[in-house]
C-alpha cells in the first residue's frame, strides 16, 4: 500500500499518539469526510494577502499539500472557490491554513480537502509578498510553534491535522500500526462485555463515589489485560456482534509501512 494511503488509513488520532505533531485544535475540515496525506509545500502569506498561495498553486509539485501560515491575521478568506478549483486542477492534495476560508459550498463541490481556522467573507488582497517552499511555523497543539518544512508529511482528517517530520515517518508509522492493533483488540473485547476499567488497568477507587458492584473482580486495578488475553476474549465474545466483526484488521488495512 502506498505511504499516503497507509497514513490516511491509520488516521490523525493514532499518529498524534505515536509521535505525530498536532496542529492547533482550531483547525477544522471545511466539508465532512475530507482527508488526505501528502508532503508539505510550505507557504507564508503577508497578513491579509493571498498572493503567495496563488504562487504556491502554480509552483507546488502535484500530489503535495499547501501548508499556509497567514502571519497571525486570520480574519480574511484566504482560500476561495477560484483558488480551490485551481489547486484541485493542478493536482494539489489538500490545503491547511491557520486562517479563514470562504466559498465553502463551492470548495466542497470541487472536493478539495481544505482545513482552516474559520469562515470569513472579507476578501484577501493579491499584491504583497510572502514566501513559498521555505520553512514556516504553524499554530501548534502545544506550547511551542510547530515548524513545517518542505517534505514533511501532513495528514488531515475530521479529527484534526498532524505533521510527521521527514526522517521520522517510518518509526512513527511502525508505532502507530502497533497502537491501532492494540486499540482494535480492546474495542473487540469491549463488544464482548469486558470493562474498560479492567482492559486499561484503571483504578476506579481514585474517583469519589465509586462502588464496586462486581463480585468477581479478581484482578487488582492498575494491571491492564495482556494482548493474548484480549485476543482470547475477543475471539469468544465478538462473534455475536456484527459491528465487532466488521472492524478492520489494522495491519491488513494499512499494509506494510515499509512500502
PDB file of C-alpha atoms in Angstrom, residues 4-201:
ATOM      1  CA  UNK A   4      -0.231   8.219   1.643  1.00  0.00           C
ATOM      2  CA  UNK A   5      -2.905   5.508   1.823  1.00  0.00           C
ATOM      3  CA  UNK A   6      -1.253   3.998   4.893  1.00  0.00           C
ATOM      4  CA  UNK A   7      -1.204   7.329   6.710  1.00  0.00           C
ATOM      5  CA  UNK A   8      -4.807   8.110   5.799  1.00  0.00           C
ATOM      6  CA  UNK A   9      -5.925   4.657   6.939  1.00  0.00           C
ATOM      7  CA  UNK A  10      -4.409   4.879  10.418  1.00  0.00           C
ATOM      8  CA  UNK A  11      -5.653   8.449  10.901  1.00  0.00           C
ATOM      9  CA  UNK A  12      -4.554  11.516  12.795  1.00  0.00           C
ATOM     10  CA  UNK A  13      -5.563  10.357  16.285  1.00  0.00           C
ATOM     11  CA  UNK A  14      -3.276   7.330  16.233  1.00  0.00           C
ATOM     12  CA  UNK A  15      -0.470   9.244  14.529  1.00  0.00           C
ATOM     13  CA  UNK A  16      -0.592  12.019  17.140  1.00  0.00           C
ATOM     14  CA  UNK A  17      -0.452   9.398  19.885  1.00  0.00           C
ATOM     15  CA  UNK A  18       2.703   7.892  18.395  1.00  0.00           C
ATOM     16  CA  UNK A  19       4.849  10.914  17.604  1.00  0.00           C
ATOM     17  CA  UNK A  20       2.955  12.931  15.011  1.00  0.00           C
ATOM     18  CA  UNK A  21       2.875  16.629  15.885  1.00  0.00           C
ATOM     19  CA  UNK A  22      -0.681  18.003  16.083  1.00  0.00           C
ATOM     20  CA  UNK A  23      -1.652  21.363  14.690  1.00  0.00           C
ATOM     21  CA  UNK A  24      -3.906  23.634  16.740  1.00  0.00           C
ATOM     22  CA  UNK A  25      -7.361  22.406  17.696  1.00  0.00           C
ATOM     23  CA  UNK A  26      -8.913  25.445  15.991  1.00  0.00           C
ATOM     24  CA  UNK A  27      -8.391  23.929  12.533  1.00  0.00           C
ATOM     25  CA  UNK A  28     -11.387  22.157  11.023  1.00  0.00           C
ATOM     26  CA  UNK A  29     -12.374  20.406   7.817  1.00  0.00           C
ATOM     27  CA  UNK A  30     -14.355  22.679   5.502  1.00  0.00           C
ATOM     28  CA  UNK A  31     -16.507  19.715   4.440  1.00  0.00           C
ATOM     29  CA  UNK A  32     -17.194  16.492   6.392  1.00  0.00           C
ATOM     30  CA  UNK A  33     -15.157  13.462   5.446  1.00  0.00           C
ATOM     31  CA  UNK A  34     -12.294  15.380   3.865  1.00  0.00           C
ATOM     32  CA  UNK A  35      -8.958  13.638   4.372  1.00  0.00           C
ATOM     33  CA  UNK A  36      -5.522  13.480   2.802  1.00  0.00           C
ATOM     34  CA  UNK A  37      -1.894  12.603   3.434  1.00  0.00           C
ATOM     35  CA  UNK A  38       0.804  14.339   1.421  1.00  0.00           C
ATOM     36  CA  UNK A  39       4.186  16.000   1.639  1.00  0.00           C
ATOM     37  CA  UNK A  40       4.160  19.641   2.691  1.00  0.00           C
ATOM     38  CA  UNK A  41       4.757  22.623   0.460  1.00  0.00           C
ATOM     39  CA  UNK A  42       5.007  25.495   2.980  1.00  0.00           C
ATOM     40  CA  UNK A  43       3.539  28.923   2.243  1.00  0.00           C
ATOM     41  CA  UNK A  44       3.786  32.136   4.247  1.00  0.00           C
ATOM     42  CA  UNK A  45       1.379  34.943   3.447  1.00  0.00           C
ATOM     43  CA  UNK A  46       1.659  38.615   4.168  1.00  0.00           C
ATOM     44  CA  UNK A  47      -1.196  39.484   6.580  1.00  0.00           C
ATOM     45  CA  UNK A  48      -4.472  39.871   4.703  1.00  0.00           C
ATOM     46  CA  UNK A  49      -2.947  38.880   1.345  1.00  0.00           C
ATOM     47  CA  UNK A  50      -3.016  35.549  -0.525  1.00  0.00           C
ATOM     48  CA  UNK A  51      -0.639  36.222  -3.425  1.00  0.00           C
ATOM     49  CA  UNK A  52       1.746  33.617  -2.012  1.00  0.00           C
ATOM     50  CA  UNK A  53      -0.993  30.965  -2.160  1.00  0.00           C
ATOM     51  CA  UNK A  54      -1.585  31.722  -5.849  1.00  0.00           C
ATOM     52  CA  UNK A  55       2.153  31.338  -6.458  1.00  0.00           C
ATOM     53  CA  UNK A  56       2.223  28.085  -4.489  1.00  0.00           C
ATOM     54  CA  UNK A  57      -0.652  26.617  -6.516  1.00  0.00           C
ATOM     55  CA  UNK A  58       1.326  27.336  -9.685  1.00  0.00           C
ATOM     56  CA  UNK A  59       4.612  26.010  -8.304  1.00  0.00           C
ATOM     57  CA  UNK A  60       3.863  23.155  -5.880  1.00  0.00           C
ATOM     58  CA  UNK A  61       4.581  19.615  -7.108  1.00  0.00           C
ATOM     59  CA  UNK A  62       1.427  17.624  -7.939  1.00  0.00           C
ATOM     60  CA  UNK A  63       0.366  15.475  -5.014  1.00  0.00           C
ATOM     61  CA  UNK A  64       1.758  17.823  -2.373  1.00  0.00           C
ATOM     62  CA  UNK A  65      -0.211  19.763   0.246  1.00  0.00           C
ATOM     63  CA  UNK A  66      -0.102  23.506   0.767  1.00  0.00           C
ATOM     64  CA  UNK A  67       0.509  24.385   4.418  1.00  0.00           C
ATOM     65  CA  UNK A  68      -0.173  28.082   4.846  1.00  0.00           C
ATOM     66  CA  UNK A  69       0.934  30.428   7.627  1.00  0.00           C
ATOM     67  CA  UNK A  70      -1.136  33.628   7.426  1.00  0.00           C
ATOM     68  CA  UNK A  71       1.196  35.569   9.741  1.00  0.00           C
ATOM     69  CA  UNK A  72      -1.316  35.915  12.541  1.00  0.00           C
ATOM     70  CA  UNK A  73      -4.046  37.725  10.582  1.00  0.00           C
ATOM     71  CA  UNK A  74      -6.690  35.021  10.301  1.00  0.00           C
ATOM     72  CA  UNK A  75      -9.837  37.047   9.566  1.00  0.00           C
ATOM     73  CA  UNK A  76      -9.674  37.014   5.771  1.00  0.00           C
ATOM     74  CA  UNK A  77     -10.957  34.493   3.233  1.00  0.00           C
ATOM     75  CA  UNK A  78      -7.502  33.410   2.074  1.00  0.00           C
ATOM     76  CA  UNK A  79      -8.777  30.382   0.137  1.00  0.00           C
ATOM     77  CA  UNK A  80     -11.860  30.779  -2.048  1.00  0.00           C
ATOM     78  CA  UNK A  81     -13.527  28.935  -4.914  1.00  0.00           C
ATOM     79  CA  UNK A  82     -11.047  30.202  -7.512  1.00  0.00           C
ATOM     80  CA  UNK A  83      -8.028  29.002  -5.558  1.00  0.00           C
ATOM     81  CA  UNK A  84      -9.691  25.707  -4.646  1.00  0.00           C
ATOM     82  CA  UNK A  85     -10.530  24.907  -8.267  1.00  0.00           C
ATOM     83  CA  UNK A  86      -7.054  25.949  -9.406  1.00  0.00           C
ATOM     84  CA  UNK A  87      -5.388  23.810  -6.728  1.00  0.00           C
ATOM     85  CA  UNK A  88      -7.561  20.800  -7.496  1.00  0.00           C
ATOM     86  CA  UNK A  89      -6.935  21.127 -11.232  1.00  0.00           C
ATOM     87  CA  UNK A  90      -3.180  21.254 -10.709  1.00  0.00           C
ATOM     88  CA  UNK A  91      -3.172  18.139  -8.515  1.00  0.00           C
ATOM     89  CA  UNK A  92      -2.721  19.685  -5.064  1.00  0.00           C
ATOM     90  CA  UNK A  93      -3.689  17.036  -2.496  1.00  0.00           C
ATOM     91  CA  UNK A  94      -5.084  19.460   0.071  1.00  0.00           C
ATOM     92  CA  UNK A  95      -4.659  22.795   1.826  1.00  0.00           C
ATOM     93  CA  UNK A  96      -4.122  23.514   5.523  1.00  0.00           C
ATOM     94  CA  UNK A  97      -4.076  27.117   6.717  1.00  0.00           C
ATOM     95  CA  UNK A  98      -4.250  28.842  10.087  1.00  0.00           C
ATOM     96  CA  UNK A  99      -6.515  31.487   8.583  1.00  0.00           C
ATOM     97  CA  UNK A 100     -10.074  31.570   7.288  1.00  0.00           C
ATOM     98  CA  UNK A 101     -11.661  30.449   4.036  1.00  0.00           C
ATOM     99  CA  UNK A 102     -14.784  31.430   2.115  1.00  0.00           C
ATOM    100  CA  UNK A 103     -16.997  29.928  -0.613  1.00  0.00           C
ATOM    101  CA  UNK A 104     -17.158  26.757   1.463  1.00  0.00           C
ATOM    102  CA  UNK A 105     -20.057  25.226  -0.509  1.00  0.00           C
ATOM    103  CA  UNK A 106     -18.073  25.621  -3.727  1.00  0.00           C
ATOM    104  CA  UNK A 107     -14.948  24.171  -2.096  1.00  0.00           C
ATOM    105  CA  UNK A 108     -16.985  21.151  -1.026  1.00  0.00           C
ATOM    106  CA  UNK A 109     -18.317  20.721  -4.570  1.00  0.00           C
ATOM    107  CA  UNK A 110     -14.825  20.589  -6.036  1.00  0.00           C
ATOM    108  CA  UNK A 111     -13.914  18.024  -3.319  1.00  0.00           C
ATOM    109  CA  UNK A 112     -10.572  19.586  -2.433  1.00  0.00           C
ATOM    110  CA  UNK A 113      -9.694  18.803   1.204  1.00  0.00           C
ATOM    111  CA  UNK A 114      -9.278  22.182   2.910  1.00  0.00           C
ATOM    112  CA  UNK A 115      -8.666  22.670   6.632  1.00  0.00           C
ATOM    113  CA  UNK A 116      -8.864  26.171   8.071  1.00  0.00           C
ATOM    114  CA  UNK A 117      -9.467  28.219  11.194  1.00  0.00           C
ATOM    115  CA  UNK A 118     -12.886  29.571  10.267  1.00  0.00           C
ATOM    116  CA  UNK A 119     -15.009  31.249   7.624  1.00  0.00           C
ATOM    117  CA  UNK A 120     -14.637  34.910   6.658  1.00  0.00           C
ATOM    118  CA  UNK A 121     -16.340  36.803   3.854  1.00  0.00           C
ATOM    119  CA  UNK A 122     -13.672  39.511   3.730  1.00  0.00           C
ATOM    120  CA  UNK A 123     -11.569  39.109   0.597  1.00  0.00           C
ATOM    121  CA  UNK A 124      -7.800  38.832   0.830  1.00  0.00           C
ATOM    122  CA  UNK A 125      -5.663  41.083  -1.345  1.00  0.00           C
ATOM    123  CA  UNK A 126      -3.346  39.675  -4.040  1.00  0.00           C
ATOM    124  CA  UNK A 127      -0.489  42.167  -4.017  1.00  0.00           C
ATOM    125  CA  UNK A 128       2.015  41.680  -1.211  1.00  0.00           C
ATOM    126  CA  UNK A 129       4.891  39.233  -0.953  1.00  0.00           C
ATOM    127  CA  UNK A 130       5.326  36.258   1.317  1.00  0.00           C
ATOM    128  CA  UNK A 131       7.257  33.069   0.612  1.00  0.00           C
ATOM    129  CA  UNK A 132       6.797  29.572  -0.796  1.00  0.00           C
ATOM    130  CA  UNK A 133       8.781  26.387  -0.245  1.00  0.00           C
ATOM    131  CA  UNK A 134      10.544  27.701   2.871  1.00  0.00           C
ATOM    132  CA  UNK A 135      10.140  26.586   6.482  1.00  0.00           C
ATOM    133  CA  UNK A 136       7.205  28.127   8.334  1.00  0.00           C
ATOM    134  CA  UNK A 137       5.829  27.966  11.877  1.00  0.00           C
ATOM    135  CA  UNK A 138       2.197  26.993  12.344  1.00  0.00           C
ATOM    136  CA  UNK A 139      -0.090  27.415  15.331  1.00  0.00           C
ATOM    137  CA  UNK A 140       0.591  24.278  17.377  1.00  0.00           C
ATOM    138  CA  UNK A 141      -1.397  21.904  19.521  1.00  0.00           C
ATOM    139  CA  UNK A 142       1.163  22.534  22.283  1.00  0.00           C
ATOM    140  CA  UNK A 143       3.041  25.433  23.860  1.00  0.00           C
ATOM    141  CA  UNK A 144       5.655  25.954  21.121  1.00  0.00           C
ATOM    142  CA  UNK A 145       5.285  26.908  17.438  1.00  0.00           C
ATOM    143  CA  UNK A 146       5.121  23.952  15.075  1.00  0.00           C
ATOM    144  CA  UNK A 147       7.780  24.111  12.348  1.00  0.00           C
ATOM    145  CA  UNK A 148       6.796  22.740   8.949  1.00  0.00           C
ATOM    146  CA  UNK A 149       9.440  22.076   6.321  1.00  0.00           C
ATOM    147  CA  UNK A 150       9.106  21.128   2.704  1.00  0.00           C
ATOM    148  CA  UNK A 151       8.921  17.335   2.542  1.00  0.00           C
ATOM    149  CA  UNK A 152       7.382  16.797   5.985  1.00  0.00           C
ATOM    150  CA  UNK A 153       4.280  14.624   5.804  1.00  0.00           C
ATOM    151  CA  UNK A 154       0.923  16.219   6.581  1.00  0.00           C
ATOM    152  CA  UNK A 155      -2.079  14.071   7.479  1.00  0.00           C
ATOM    153  CA  UNK A 156      -5.536  15.594   7.895  1.00  0.00           C
ATOM    154  CA  UNK A 157      -8.991  14.189   8.576  1.00  0.00           C
ATOM    155  CA  UNK A 158     -12.125  15.022  10.561  1.00  0.00           C
ATOM    156  CA  UNK A 159     -10.199  14.657  13.840  1.00  0.00           C
ATOM    157  CA  UNK A 160      -7.500  17.201  13.034  1.00  0.00           C
ATOM    158  CA  UNK A 161      -4.162  17.750  11.327  1.00  0.00           C
ATOM    159  CA  UNK A 162      -0.755  16.313  12.229  1.00  0.00           C
ATOM    160  CA  UNK A 163       2.758  16.792  10.895  1.00  0.00           C
ATOM    161  CA  UNK A 164       5.248  13.934  10.586  1.00  0.00           C
ATOM    162  CA  UNK A 165       8.769  15.353  10.325  1.00  0.00           C
ATOM    163  CA  UNK A 166      10.721  13.935   7.424  1.00  0.00           C
ATOM    164  CA  UNK A 167      13.149  11.344   8.686  1.00  0.00           C
ATOM    165  CA  UNK A 168      10.752  10.161  11.406  1.00  0.00           C
ATOM    166  CA  UNK A 169       7.918   8.876   9.246  1.00  0.00           C
ATOM    167  CA  UNK A 170       8.944   5.205   9.271  1.00  0.00           C
ATOM    168  CA  UNK A 171       9.292   4.951  13.047  1.00  0.00           C
ATOM    169  CA  UNK A 172       6.024   6.815  13.635  1.00  0.00           C
ATOM    170  CA  UNK A 173       4.127   4.525  11.251  1.00  0.00           C
ATOM    171  CA  UNK A 174       5.547   1.384  12.855  1.00  0.00           C
ATOM    172  CA  UNK A 175       4.495   2.558  16.322  1.00  0.00           C
ATOM    173  CA  UNK A 176       1.098   3.660  15.019  1.00  0.00           C
ATOM    174  CA  UNK A 177       0.285   0.324  13.378  1.00  0.00           C
ATOM    175  CA  UNK A 178       1.026  -1.473  16.656  1.00  0.00           C
ATOM    176  CA  UNK A 179      -1.066   1.072  18.581  1.00  0.00           C
ATOM    177  CA  UNK A 180      -4.042   0.693  16.236  1.00  0.00           C
ATOM    178  CA  UNK A 181      -3.797  -3.090  16.514  1.00  0.00           C
ATOM    179  CA  UNK A 182      -3.911  -2.923  20.315  1.00  0.00           C
ATOM    180  CA  UNK A 183      -6.824  -0.498  20.238  1.00  0.00           C
ATOM    181  CA  UNK A 184      -8.824  -2.744  17.900  1.00  0.00           C
ATOM    182  CA  UNK A 185      -8.314  -5.674  20.267  1.00  0.00           C
ATOM    183  CA  UNK A 186      -9.527  -3.583  23.196  1.00  0.00           C
ATOM    184  CA  UNK A 187     -12.609  -2.460  21.263  1.00  0.00           C
ATOM    185  CA  UNK A 188     -13.423  -6.051  20.324  1.00  0.00           C
ATOM    186  CA  UNK A 189     -13.106  -7.025  23.993  1.00  0.00           C
ATOM    187  CA  UNK A 190     -15.478  -4.188  24.954  1.00  0.00           C
ATOM    188  CA  UNK A 191     -18.008  -5.545  22.450  1.00  0.00           C
ATOM    189  CA  UNK A 192     -17.573  -8.896  24.190  1.00  0.00           C
ATOM    190  CA  UNK A 193     -18.631  -7.350  27.504  1.00  0.00           C
ATOM    191  CA  UNK A 194     -15.312  -6.563  29.141  1.00  0.00           C
ATOM    192  CA  UNK A 195     -14.967  -3.457  31.318  1.00  0.00           C
ATOM    193  CA  UNK A 196     -12.734  -0.607  30.193  1.00  0.00           C
ATOM    194  CA  UNK A 197     -11.560  -0.392  33.802  1.00  0.00           C
ATOM    195  CA  UNK A 198     -10.119  -3.890  33.558  1.00  0.00           C
ATOM    196  CA  UNK A 199      -8.898  -3.662  29.984  1.00  0.00           C
ATOM    197  CA  UNK A 200      -6.978  -0.433  30.551  1.00  0.00           C
ATOM    198  CA  UNK A 201      -5.857  -1.201  34.093  1.00  0.00           C
TER     199      UNK A 201
END
